[in-house]
Short mmCIF file of C-alpha atoms in Angstrom, two decimals:
data_model
loop_
_atom_site.label_atom_id
_atom_site.label_comp_id
_atom_site.label_asym_id
_atom_site.label_seq_id
_atom_site.Cartn_x
_atom_site.Cartn_y
_atom_site.Cartn_z
CA MET C 90 115.30 140.33 76.23
CA ASN C 91 114.28 141.64 72.88
CA VAL C 92 110.86 141.21 71.86
CA SER C 93 111.65 140.08 68.45
CA LEU C 94 113.85 137.44 69.68
CA VAL C 95 110.99 136.25 71.78
CA PHE C 96 108.54 136.48 69.14
CA PHE C 97 111.01 134.58 66.75
CA GLY C 98 111.62 131.79 69.27
CA ILE C 99 107.72 131.61 69.80
CA GLY C 100 107.53 131.03 65.87
CA LEU C 101 109.77 128.31 65.91
CA ILE C 102 107.92 126.54 68.54
CA PHE C 103 105.22 127.11 66.40
CA VAL C 104 106.68 125.49 63.66
CA VAL C 105 107.54 122.68 65.95
CA LEU C 106 103.98 122.32 66.84
CA GLN C 107 102.59 122.53 63.48
CA ALA C 108 105.20 119.79 62.57
CA THR C 109 104.23 117.30 65.23
CA VAL C 110 101.56 117.81 67.90
CA LEU C 111 99.00 119.52 65.65
CA HIS C 112 98.66 116.58 63.24
CA LEU C 113 98.17 114.47 66.13
CA ALA C 114 95.48 116.58 67.93
CA SER C 115 93.64 117.25 64.71
CA TRP C 116 91.25 115.08 63.12
CA THR C 117 91.70 116.52 59.84
CA PRO C 118 94.78 116.93 57.94
CA ILE C 119 94.40 120.71 57.70
CA ILE C 120 95.97 122.21 60.78
CA PRO C 121 95.78 125.88 61.98
CA ASP C 122 98.79 128.21 60.67
CA LEU C 123 99.99 129.48 64.06
CA THR C 124 103.14 130.61 62.70
CA LEU C 125 101.47 132.81 60.18
CA THR C 126 99.14 133.90 63.05
CA LEU C 127 102.11 135.02 64.89
CA CYS C 128 103.45 136.87 61.65
CA VAL C 129 100.15 138.60 61.33
CA TYR C 130 100.42 139.90 64.92
CA TRP C 131 103.83 141.14 64.35
CA ALA C 132 103.09 142.80 61.51
CA LEU C 133 100.29 144.43 63.16
CA ASN C 134 101.70 145.50 66.50
CA ARG C 135 105.46 145.44 66.15
CA PRO C 136 106.43 146.14 62.61
CA ARG C 137 110.20 146.21 63.06
CA VAL C 138 113.05 145.56 60.46
CA GLU C 139 113.69 142.32 62.45
CA ALA C 140 110.24 141.75 62.20
CA VAL C 141 110.47 141.37 58.52
CA TRP C 142 113.61 139.13 58.46
CA GLY C 143 112.05 137.10 61.46
CA THR C 144 108.93 136.46 59.30
CA PHE C 145 111.10 135.52 56.43
CA LEU C 146 113.23 132.69 58.49
CA LEU C 147 109.86 131.15 60.20
CA GLY C 148 108.50 130.85 56.35
CA TYR C 149 112.13 129.35 55.25
CA ALA C 150 111.93 127.13 58.30
CA ILE C 151 108.73 125.78 57.17
CA ASP C 152 110.16 125.33 53.97
CA ILE C 153 112.90 123.32 55.13
CA LEU C 154 110.57 121.10 57.30
CA SER C 155 107.64 120.34 54.59
CA SER C 156 108.04 122.40 51.39
CA PRO C 157 109.52 120.37 48.55
CA GLN C 158 110.86 123.59 46.99
CA PRO C 159 112.58 125.78 49.21
CA GLY C 160 111.60 129.65 49.77
CA VAL C 161 107.95 129.41 48.55
CA ASN C 162 106.74 129.72 52.14
CA ALA C 163 109.48 132.55 52.57
CA VAL C 164 107.86 134.44 49.90
CA ALA C 165 104.55 133.94 51.05
CA PHE C 166 104.94 134.86 54.53
CA SER C 167 106.92 137.85 53.66
CA ALA C 168 104.12 138.79 51.21
CA VAL C 169 101.80 138.51 53.81
CA PHE C 170 103.66 140.72 56.15
CA LEU C 171 104.13 143.47 53.84
CA ALA C 172 100.42 143.44 52.81
CA VAL C 173 99.16 143.42 56.52
CA TYR C 174 101.52 146.12 57.07
CA LEU C 175 100.78 148.35 54.17
CA VAL C 176 96.98 147.66 54.82
CA PHE C 177 96.91 148.46 58.31
CA ARG C 178 99.32 151.34 58.32
CA TYR C 179 96.37 152.99 57.20
CA ILE C 180 93.43 151.60 58.95
CA TRP C 181 92.76 151.73 62.28
CA ALA C 182 91.28 148.52 63.24
CA ARG C 183 91.95 146.65 66.29
CA GLY C 184 90.03 144.00 68.39
CA HIS C 185 89.03 140.32 68.41
CA LEU C 186 86.86 140.01 65.41
CA MET C 187 89.22 142.15 63.45
CA SER C 188 92.40 139.85 64.33
CA ALA C 189 90.24 136.88 63.51
CA VAL C 190 89.46 138.49 59.80
CA THR C 191 92.98 139.59 59.16
CA VAL C 192 94.27 135.95 59.97
CA PHE C 193 91.42 134.45 57.84
CA ALA C 194 92.51 137.00 54.96
CA ALA C 195 96.14 136.20 55.44
CA VAL C 196 95.65 132.46 55.22
CA TRP C 197 94.01 133.23 51.80
CA LEU C 198 96.77 135.63 50.87
CA LYS C 199 99.30 132.99 51.84
CA VAL C 200 98.01 130.21 49.79
CA GLY C 201 97.36 132.27 47.19
CA THR C 202 101.15 133.23 46.87
CA LEU C 203 101.74 129.63 47.29
CA ILE C 204 99.82 128.77 44.11
CA PHE C 205 100.96 131.66 42.14
CA ILE C 206 104.67 131.18 42.60
CA SER C 207 104.96 127.28 43.10
CA PRO C 208 103.96 124.58 40.81
CA LEU C 209 102.71 122.86 43.99
CA PHE C 210 98.99 122.73 42.90
CA ASP C 211 99.81 122.46 39.17
CA LEU C 212 98.30 118.97 38.95
CA PRO C 213 96.94 117.45 35.53
CA THR C 214 93.55 117.55 36.89
CA ARG C 215 93.08 120.18 39.34
CA ASP C 216 90.52 120.03 41.82
CA TRP C 217 89.99 123.60 42.98
CA VAL C 218 86.94 122.85 44.92
CA VAL C 219 89.02 120.51 47.20
CA ILE C 220 91.68 123.12 47.37
CA ALA C 221 89.15 126.08 48.20
CA GLU C 222 87.80 123.98 50.88
CA ALA C 223 91.23 123.03 52.23
CA ILE C 224 92.27 126.65 52.12
CA LEU C 225 88.77 127.44 54.07
CA HIS C 226 89.18 125.06 56.71
CA GLU C 227 92.94 126.16 57.39
CA ALA C 228 91.83 129.93 57.22
CA LEU C 229 88.90 128.99 59.74
CA PHE C 230 91.19 127.13 62.32
CA SER C 231 93.41 129.91 62.19
CA ALA C 232 90.96 132.76 62.42
CA ALA C 233 89.23 130.80 65.62
CA ILE C 234 92.75 130.70 67.06
CA ALA C 235 93.84 134.11 66.34
CA PRO C 236 92.07 136.14 68.90
CA PHE C 237 93.41 133.75 71.88
CA LEU C 238 96.93 133.79 70.30
CA PHE C 239 96.68 137.60 69.94
CA ILE C 240 95.60 137.94 73.63
CA VAL C 241 99.03 135.64 74.64
CA LEU C 242 101.01 137.48 72.43
CA ARG C 243 99.98 140.98 73.79
CA SER C 244 100.78 140.15 77.08
CA ILE C 245 103.90 138.86 76.34
CA GLN C 246 104.76 142.20 74.40
CA THR C 247 103.25 144.29 77.22
CA ARG C 248 105.39 142.39 80.03
CA MET C 249 108.49 142.96 78.11
CA GLU C 250 108.08 146.42 77.03
CA SER C 251 106.78 147.85 80.27
CA PRO C 252 109.21 150.14 81.86
CA ARG C 253 110.94 148.38 84.90
CA LYS C 254 111.25 150.08 88.36
CA SER C 255 114.63 151.18 89.34
CA PRO C 256 115.85 150.48 92.82
CA SER C 257 116.37 154.15 93.19
CA TYR C 258 112.77 154.80 92.26
CA VAL C 259 111.32 152.15 94.60
CA ASN C 260 113.59 153.45 97.28
CA ALA C 261 112.30 157.17 96.70
CA SER C 262 108.83 156.15 96.45
CA MET U 255 131.60 192.14 70.47
CA ALA U 256 128.06 191.58 69.14
CA ALA U 257 128.13 194.93 67.16
CA ALA U 258 131.67 194.17 65.52
CA ARG U 259 130.49 190.88 64.83
CA LYS U 260 127.54 192.48 63.06
CA LYS U 261 129.58 194.99 61.31
CA GLY U 262 132.13 192.59 60.36
CA THR U 263 129.36 190.57 58.85
CA ALA U 264 128.13 193.68 57.17
CA ASP U 265 131.31 194.82 55.84
CA SER U 266 132.14 192.17 54.09
CA PRO U 267 129.40 190.41 52.25
CA GLY U 268 131.41 188.99 49.63
CA SER U 269 133.63 187.12 52.18
CA SER U 270 130.10 185.63 53.71
CA GLN U 271 128.64 184.78 50.15
CA GLN U 272 131.67 183.18 48.55
CA PRO U 273 131.67 180.28 50.81
CA SER U 274 128.12 179.81 50.38
CA ARG U 275 128.39 179.79 46.94
CA SER U 276 131.26 176.98 47.27
CA ARG U 277 128.87 174.82 49.50
CA GLN U 278 125.83 174.91 47.93
CA PRO U 279 126.62 171.74 45.55
CA ASP U 280 127.47 170.14 48.93
CA THR U 281 124.23 171.30 50.50
CA ARG U 282 122.08 169.91 47.77
CA ALA U 283 123.83 166.79 47.96
CA ASN U 284 123.35 166.54 51.62
CA LYS U 285 119.44 167.55 50.93
CA ALA U 286 119.44 164.67 48.53
CA GLY U 287 121.05 162.45 50.79
CA PHE U 288 118.76 163.39 53.57
CA VAL U 289 115.70 163.19 51.66
CA ALA U 290 116.80 159.57 50.48
CA MET U 291 117.61 158.58 54.03
CA SER U 292 114.54 159.95 55.46
CA VAL U 293 112.80 158.09 52.63
CA LEU U 294 114.47 154.91 53.24
CA ARG U 295 113.78 155.57 57.23
CA ARG U 296 110.50 156.16 56.55
CA HIS U 297 109.62 152.97 54.23
CA CYS U 298 112.39 150.94 55.77
CA ILE U 299 109.91 148.06 56.69
CA PRO U 300 108.45 147.92 53.23
CA ILE U 301 111.81 148.08 51.42
CA ASN U 302 112.89 145.33 53.63
CA CYS U 303 109.93 143.39 52.94
CA LEU U 304 110.83 143.68 49.42
CA LEU U 305 114.27 142.71 50.06
CA ALA U 306 113.13 139.78 51.82
CA LEU U 307 110.95 139.04 49.09
CA ALA U 308 113.64 139.46 46.46
CA LEU U 309 115.84 136.91 48.47
CA ALA U 310 112.90 134.45 48.80
CA PHE U 311 112.25 134.28 45.04
CA TYR U 312 116.08 134.34 44.55
CA VAL U 313 116.03 131.26 46.69
CA VAL U 314 112.88 130.13 44.78
CA THR U 315 114.22 130.60 41.56
CA VAL U 316 117.53 128.87 41.95
CA SER U 317 116.03 125.78 43.80
CA SER U 318 113.52 125.20 40.77
CA THR U 319 116.18 125.76 38.18
CA ASN U 320 119.14 123.92 39.73
CA PRO U 321 117.59 122.09 42.36
CA ASN U 322 120.46 119.58 42.94
CA GLN U 323 123.18 122.41 43.36
CA PRO U 324 121.97 125.07 45.53
CA ASP U 325 123.65 128.40 45.65
CA ALA U 326 125.70 130.21 48.49
CA VAL U 327 122.58 131.89 49.72
CA THR U 328 120.76 128.76 50.03
CA ARG U 329 123.67 126.92 51.49
CA LEU U 330 124.00 129.52 54.12
CA LEU U 331 120.34 129.55 54.91
CA THR U 332 120.51 125.72 54.92
CA HIS U 333 123.54 125.77 57.09
CA SER U 334 122.65 128.35 59.40
CA VAL U 335 119.31 126.39 60.21
CA LYS U 336 120.97 122.98 60.27
CA PRO U 337 120.76 122.61 64.00
CA LEU U 338 117.02 123.85 64.29
CA GLN U 339 116.46 121.38 61.34
CA LYS U 340 118.08 118.45 63.40
CA ALA U 341 116.16 119.42 66.46
CA LEU U 342 112.98 119.36 64.87
CA HIS U 343 113.59 116.12 63.24
CA VAL U 344 114.41 114.56 66.51
CA ILE U 345 111.58 116.35 68.15
CA GLY U 346 109.03 115.16 65.40
CA ALA U 347 110.68 111.56 65.43
CA THR U 348 109.92 111.30 69.11
CA MET U 349 106.39 112.59 68.46
CA ARG U 350 105.90 109.89 65.76
CA ASN U 351 107.42 107.24 68.24
CA LEU U 352 105.00 108.55 70.89
CA GLN U 353 102.13 108.47 68.46
CA LEU U 354 102.67 104.81 67.27
CA ASN U 355 103.48 103.38 70.96
CA TYR U 356 100.37 105.20 71.92
CA VAL U 357 98.49 103.67 68.95
CA ALA U 358 99.87 99.97 69.60
CA PHE U 359 99.16 100.34 73.51
CA LYS U 360 95.68 101.47 72.46
CA ASP U 361 95.43 98.36 70.09
CA LEU U 362 96.21 95.97 72.62
CA TRP U 363 94.05 97.55 75.24
CA ASN U 364 91.23 97.53 72.80
CA GLU U 365 91.98 93.75 71.95
CA ASN U 366 92.35 92.72 75.71
CA SER U 367 89.03 94.17 76.24
CA ASN U 368 87.60 92.12 73.05
CA LEU U 369 88.97 89.14 74.01
CA LYS U 370 87.71 89.62 77.92
CA ALA U 371 84.35 90.04 76.53
CA GLN U 372 84.61 86.85 74.36
CA ILE U 373 85.77 84.97 77.10
CA ALA U 374 82.85 86.06 79.09
CA ALA U 375 80.38 85.55 76.42
CA LEU U 376 82.23 81.96 75.97
CA GLU U 377 81.94 80.83 79.70
CA SER U 378 78.24 82.08 79.38
CA GLU U 379 77.52 79.72 76.69
CA ARG U 380 79.62 77.15 77.83
CA ASN U 381 77.49 77.19 81.13
CA ARG U 382 74.37 77.58 79.10
CA LEU U 383 75.36 74.44 76.86
CA PHE U 384 76.24 72.72 80.26
CA GLU U 385 72.98 73.26 81.82
CA ALA U 386 71.17 72.17 78.53
CA LYS U 387 73.14 68.98 78.69
CA LEU U 388 72.16 68.42 82.31
CA ALA U 389 68.42 69.16 81.15
CA ASN U 390 68.93 66.89 78.63
CA ASP U 391 70.12 63.97 80.60
CA ARG U 392 67.35 64.57 82.92
CA LEU U 393 64.62 64.73 80.30
CA MET U 394 66.28 61.35 78.85
CA GLU U 395 65.94 59.60 82.12
CA LEU U 396 62.14 61.00 82.47
CA LEU U 397 61.30 59.86 79.02
CA GLU U 398 63.00 56.35 79.58
CA ILE U 399 60.83 55.87 82.65
CA ARG U 400 57.99 57.30 80.95
CA THR U 401 58.22 54.49 78.34
CA ARG U 402 58.74 51.98 81.03
CA ILE U 403 55.58 52.90 82.83
CA LEU U 404 52.39 51.69 81.18
CA ARG U 405 50.09 54.68 82.21
CA GLU U 406 49.38 58.09 81.00
CA SER U 407 51.84 60.75 82.08
CA VAL U 408 52.86 64.14 81.85
CA ALA U 409 56.13 66.02 82.42
CA ALA U 410 56.26 69.28 84.26
CA THR U 411 58.90 71.64 85.70
CA VAL U 412 59.04 72.40 89.43
CA ILE U 413 58.70 76.38 89.72
CA SER U 414 58.78 76.84 93.37
CA ASN U 415 59.00 75.19 96.79
CA SER U 416 57.04 75.51 100.02
CA ALA U 417 56.75 78.87 101.28
CA SER U 418 56.09 77.46 104.76
CA SER U 419 58.27 75.35 107.15
CA TRP U 420 55.22 73.51 108.20
CA PHE U 421 54.22 72.18 104.95
CA ARG U 422 56.53 70.37 102.44
CA THR U 423 54.98 71.11 99.14
CA ILE U 424 56.25 72.20 95.47
CA THR U 425 54.36 73.83 92.64
CA VAL U 426 54.72 72.67 89.05
CA ASP U 427 53.90 74.72 85.73
CA LYS U 428 51.31 72.43 84.54
CA GLY U 429 47.78 72.00 86.01
CA SER U 430 44.39 70.84 84.62
CA ALA U 431 44.84 72.07 81.18
CA ALA U 432 47.75 69.49 80.61
CA GLY U 433 45.70 66.93 82.25
CA ILE U 434 46.92 66.72 85.59
CA HIS U 435 43.95 66.00 88.37
CA GLN U 436 44.14 65.80 92.05
CA GLY U 437 45.62 62.50 93.75
CA MET U 438 48.01 61.76 90.48
CA ALA U 439 51.53 60.18 91.39
CA VAL U 440 54.41 62.35 90.92
CA ILE U 441 57.96 60.58 90.51
CA THR U 442 61.24 61.35 89.14
CA PRO U 443 63.63 58.84 87.27
CA ARG U 444 65.46 58.46 90.74
CA GLY U 445 62.02 57.52 92.67
CA VAL U 446 58.80 58.59 94.21
CA VAL U 447 58.08 62.37 95.00
CA GLY U 448 54.62 62.59 96.25
CA LYS U 449 51.32 63.24 95.11
CA VAL U 450 48.92 65.87 93.88
CA VAL U 451 46.81 67.73 96.34
CA SER U 452 45.49 70.80 94.29
CA VAL U 453 45.25 71.68 90.74
CA GLY U 454 44.90 74.99 89.13
CA GLU U 455 44.55 75.44 85.35
CA ASN U 456 48.35 75.87 84.60
CA THR U 457 49.88 74.91 87.77
CA ALA U 458 49.50 71.99 90.59
CA LYS U 459 50.74 71.51 94.06
CA VAL U 460 52.49 68.52 94.79
CA LEU U 461 52.42 67.19 98.65
CA LEU U 462 56.08 65.69 99.27
CA LEU U 463 56.46 62.11 100.91
CA THR U 464 58.36 64.50 103.53
CA ASP U 465 55.22 66.20 104.61
CA HIS U 466 53.84 64.85 107.99
CA LYS U 467 50.43 64.39 106.35
CA SER U 468 51.62 62.05 103.80
CA GLY U 469 51.33 58.37 103.47
CA LEU U 470 52.43 55.75 100.90
CA ASP U 471 52.02 52.32 101.12
CA ILE U 472 55.48 50.25 100.37
CA ILE U 473 57.33 47.00 100.67
CA THR U 474 61.01 46.09 101.49
CA GLN U 475 62.55 44.97 98.28
CA ARG U 476 64.66 42.14 100.18
CA THR U 477 61.81 40.68 102.29
CA ARG U 478 58.55 42.01 101.09
CA VAL U 479 57.53 43.42 104.27
CA ARG U 480 54.81 46.17 104.11
CA GLY U 481 54.61 49.47 105.86
CA ILE U 482 53.44 52.94 105.23
CA VAL U 483 56.10 55.66 104.53
CA SER U 484 55.48 58.83 106.07
CA GLY U 485 56.79 62.23 106.51
CA SER U 486 57.18 64.07 109.94
CA VAL U 487 57.66 67.69 111.28
CA ASP U 488 61.09 67.39 111.82
CA GLY U 489 61.64 66.24 107.84
CA GLU U 490 62.74 62.99 108.61
CA PRO U 491 60.52 60.30 106.99
CA VAL U 492 59.79 57.05 108.79
CA VAL U 493 58.22 53.72 108.03
CA LYS U 494 55.05 53.30 110.17
CA TYR U 495 53.48 49.88 111.06
CA MET U 496 56.26 47.57 110.67
CA GLY U 497 56.02 45.04 113.05
CA ARG U 498 58.84 44.16 115.71
CA ASN U 499 59.52 40.73 114.56
CA GLU U 500 59.78 41.61 110.68
CA ASP U 501 62.84 40.68 108.94
CA VAL U 502 64.06 44.46 108.07
CA ARG U 503 67.60 46.05 108.44
CA ALA U 504 69.58 49.00 107.46
CA GLY U 505 70.13 49.46 103.84
CA ASP U 506 67.17 47.81 102.82
CA ARG U 507 65.39 49.18 99.68
CA LEU U 508 61.91 50.58 99.87
CA ILE U 509 59.78 50.12 96.57
CA THR U 510 56.05 51.00 96.20
CA SER U 511 53.85 48.28 96.83
CA GLY U 512 51.17 49.45 94.14
CA LEU U 513 48.21 48.33 96.27
CA ASP U 514 47.20 52.22 96.91
CA GLY U 515 46.15 52.43 93.36
CA THR U 516 47.91 55.24 92.90
CA PHE U 517 51.68 54.61 92.28
CA PRO U 518 52.64 51.69 90.22
CA LYS U 519 54.25 48.84 91.81
CA GLY U 520 58.28 48.74 92.05
CA LEU U 521 59.03 52.40 92.29
CA LEU U 522 61.92 53.25 94.45
CA VAL U 523 60.89 55.31 97.47
CA GLY U 524 64.18 55.11 99.63
CA THR U 525 66.38 53.33 101.87
CA ILE U 526 66.10 52.30 105.54
CA VAL U 527 68.91 54.16 107.69
CA ASP U 528 67.94 53.02 111.03
CA ILE U 529 65.87 51.09 113.06
CA GLU U 530 65.12 51.60 117.01
CA ASP U 531 64.01 48.60 118.64
CA GLU U 532 63.82 49.91 122.01
CA ALA U 533 60.59 52.38 120.86
CA PRO U 534 57.55 51.45 122.83
CA GLY U 535 54.39 49.90 121.21
CA LEU U 536 53.66 47.07 118.79
CA PHE U 537 55.97 48.53 115.88
CA GLN U 538 59.58 49.18 115.27
CA ARG U 539 60.39 52.77 114.42
CA VAL U 540 62.38 52.82 111.03
CA ARG U 541 64.10 55.74 109.80
CA VAL U 542 64.18 56.40 105.92
CA SER U 543 66.43 58.27 103.35
CA LEU U 544 64.24 59.09 100.60
CA ALA U 545 65.44 58.50 97.27
CA VAL U 546 64.60 61.75 95.91
CA ASP U 547 65.58 64.79 97.54
CA PRO U 548 62.90 67.37 97.03
CA LEU U 549 65.16 70.34 97.38
CA VAL U 550 67.12 69.52 94.36
CA MET U 551 64.31 68.31 91.98
CA GLU U 552 63.94 70.39 88.39
CA GLU U 553 61.38 68.08 86.41
CA VAL U 554 59.14 65.70 87.60
CA LEU U 555 56.67 63.25 85.95
CA PHE U 556 52.86 62.92 86.80
CA ILE U 557 51.26 59.44 86.45
CA SER U 558 47.65 58.85 85.66
CA ASP U 559 45.73 55.96 87.05
CA LYS U 560 44.84 55.52 83.46
CA PRO U 561 46.60 52.89 81.25
CA LYS U 562 48.69 54.36 78.50
CA HIS U 563 46.78 53.88 75.10
CA VAL U 564 49.68 52.33 72.96
CA PHE U 565 47.92 52.17 69.64
CA SER U 566 45.67 55.11 70.17
CA SER U 567 47.32 57.38 67.64
CA ALA U 568 47.31 54.55 65.10
CA LEU U 569 43.89 54.01 65.53
CA ASP U 570 43.19 57.56 65.26
CA GLU U 571 44.27 57.55 61.90
CA VAL U 572 42.00 54.41 60.85
CA PRO U 573 39.54 55.80 58.30
CA GLU U 574 35.77 55.24 58.90
CA PRO U 575 34.11 51.85 57.57
CA ALA U 576 32.72 52.35 54.32
CA SER U 577 29.45 50.79 55.85
CA SER U 578 29.26 53.48 58.40
CA ALA U 579 28.42 55.89 55.17
CA THR U 580 25.60 53.79 53.85
CA PRO U 581 22.21 53.73 55.79
#
């Protein structure tokens, strides 16, 4: 099975989890963005055309579920994918800490894009401190989860991309 | 053939140059196309990202300008993700119901625990009040008998029973500090208990009527026959020194005679339960059931041999005569 298809399926599961279980399990209204973490991993480790459109569709799925204005999360997710791809095309940075830092920055970029393109926070009295705290919490949650999620995704990717032994090869050996 | 091929190419340079001249624009176009393709191939991901961004911006713009009428792209996207949306909605609703049921169950559980705790507390309170009522009844009886007896009296609470099976005593929580002294009579509203045998500052030991060393002068209430009630080792009190020809029978009530100077006259001691006429000797053997069961006593009253000073408090308040102040 195609790795991108599997990642897209996992992304849909993450969207469902974010819409349901994580709200029940979390003690604050802020929940980690698992879907964005997946998209960051996708941009870092398997940047393909299908990954781009998979990211777009996952963002759009979140729009369908939670956004009052369709497309804003699709824009934000696509922007994050593009940024991560362009930045890490020229920087060799791997490791758990780096993955956490990348996801931390990606969350800030995502919310920044949302603020930039959407009137979501265009309130008469803007409480930027509260918004910044909320972004910080989401970024910290996501960054804390990112290394574990990256390990799981990497194991899935490695298992799917490893060459299978043919029966003839097995017989010959 | 190779030489001829070489020759042929060498002989006709024009023929070889002419096609190359005619193909030059094509080659440039191919080169440009190749370059474009290679650029596209090299940057296909950023280009796709930009396309996706453009599409997303388009969706945002269209949905913000005309939110009631989505365009074709939005309709297509919405239509394609409709099954997913339905599935998500069902899953979300199920999870929400589960959460609500869990919360309701948790509330019921907490309410049940609280109600159980309240029941336990109320049961304990009810028991305490019942005990208080019983104690109040007993103390009221004590108070009543205390007012009837015209002697000084002290109420006390039993704090322990006898630790030996050979001696029948109880210990109470008041002693010489409360005015108790050796030889005082001890009674309850039901009847006679015994006599004080030793006194501490805050405790006193009472020898019960059931002890084999105790003795109490009594008379039968019906025929006024005298005798001595005494305990025994087997715990069954008997009446001693009651002549064979005396008129006594089972069921006669025994009361204190008041002749020993310790117990006031007329206090209930017990009831005759059995008379043995065949016993040898000058006296008949009379077995008695005491009015007071020493094992279930909680409060007792100590009676002094001093008469009660009815007007003592009033006399205390009388001022000294004026003549005493003058020499």
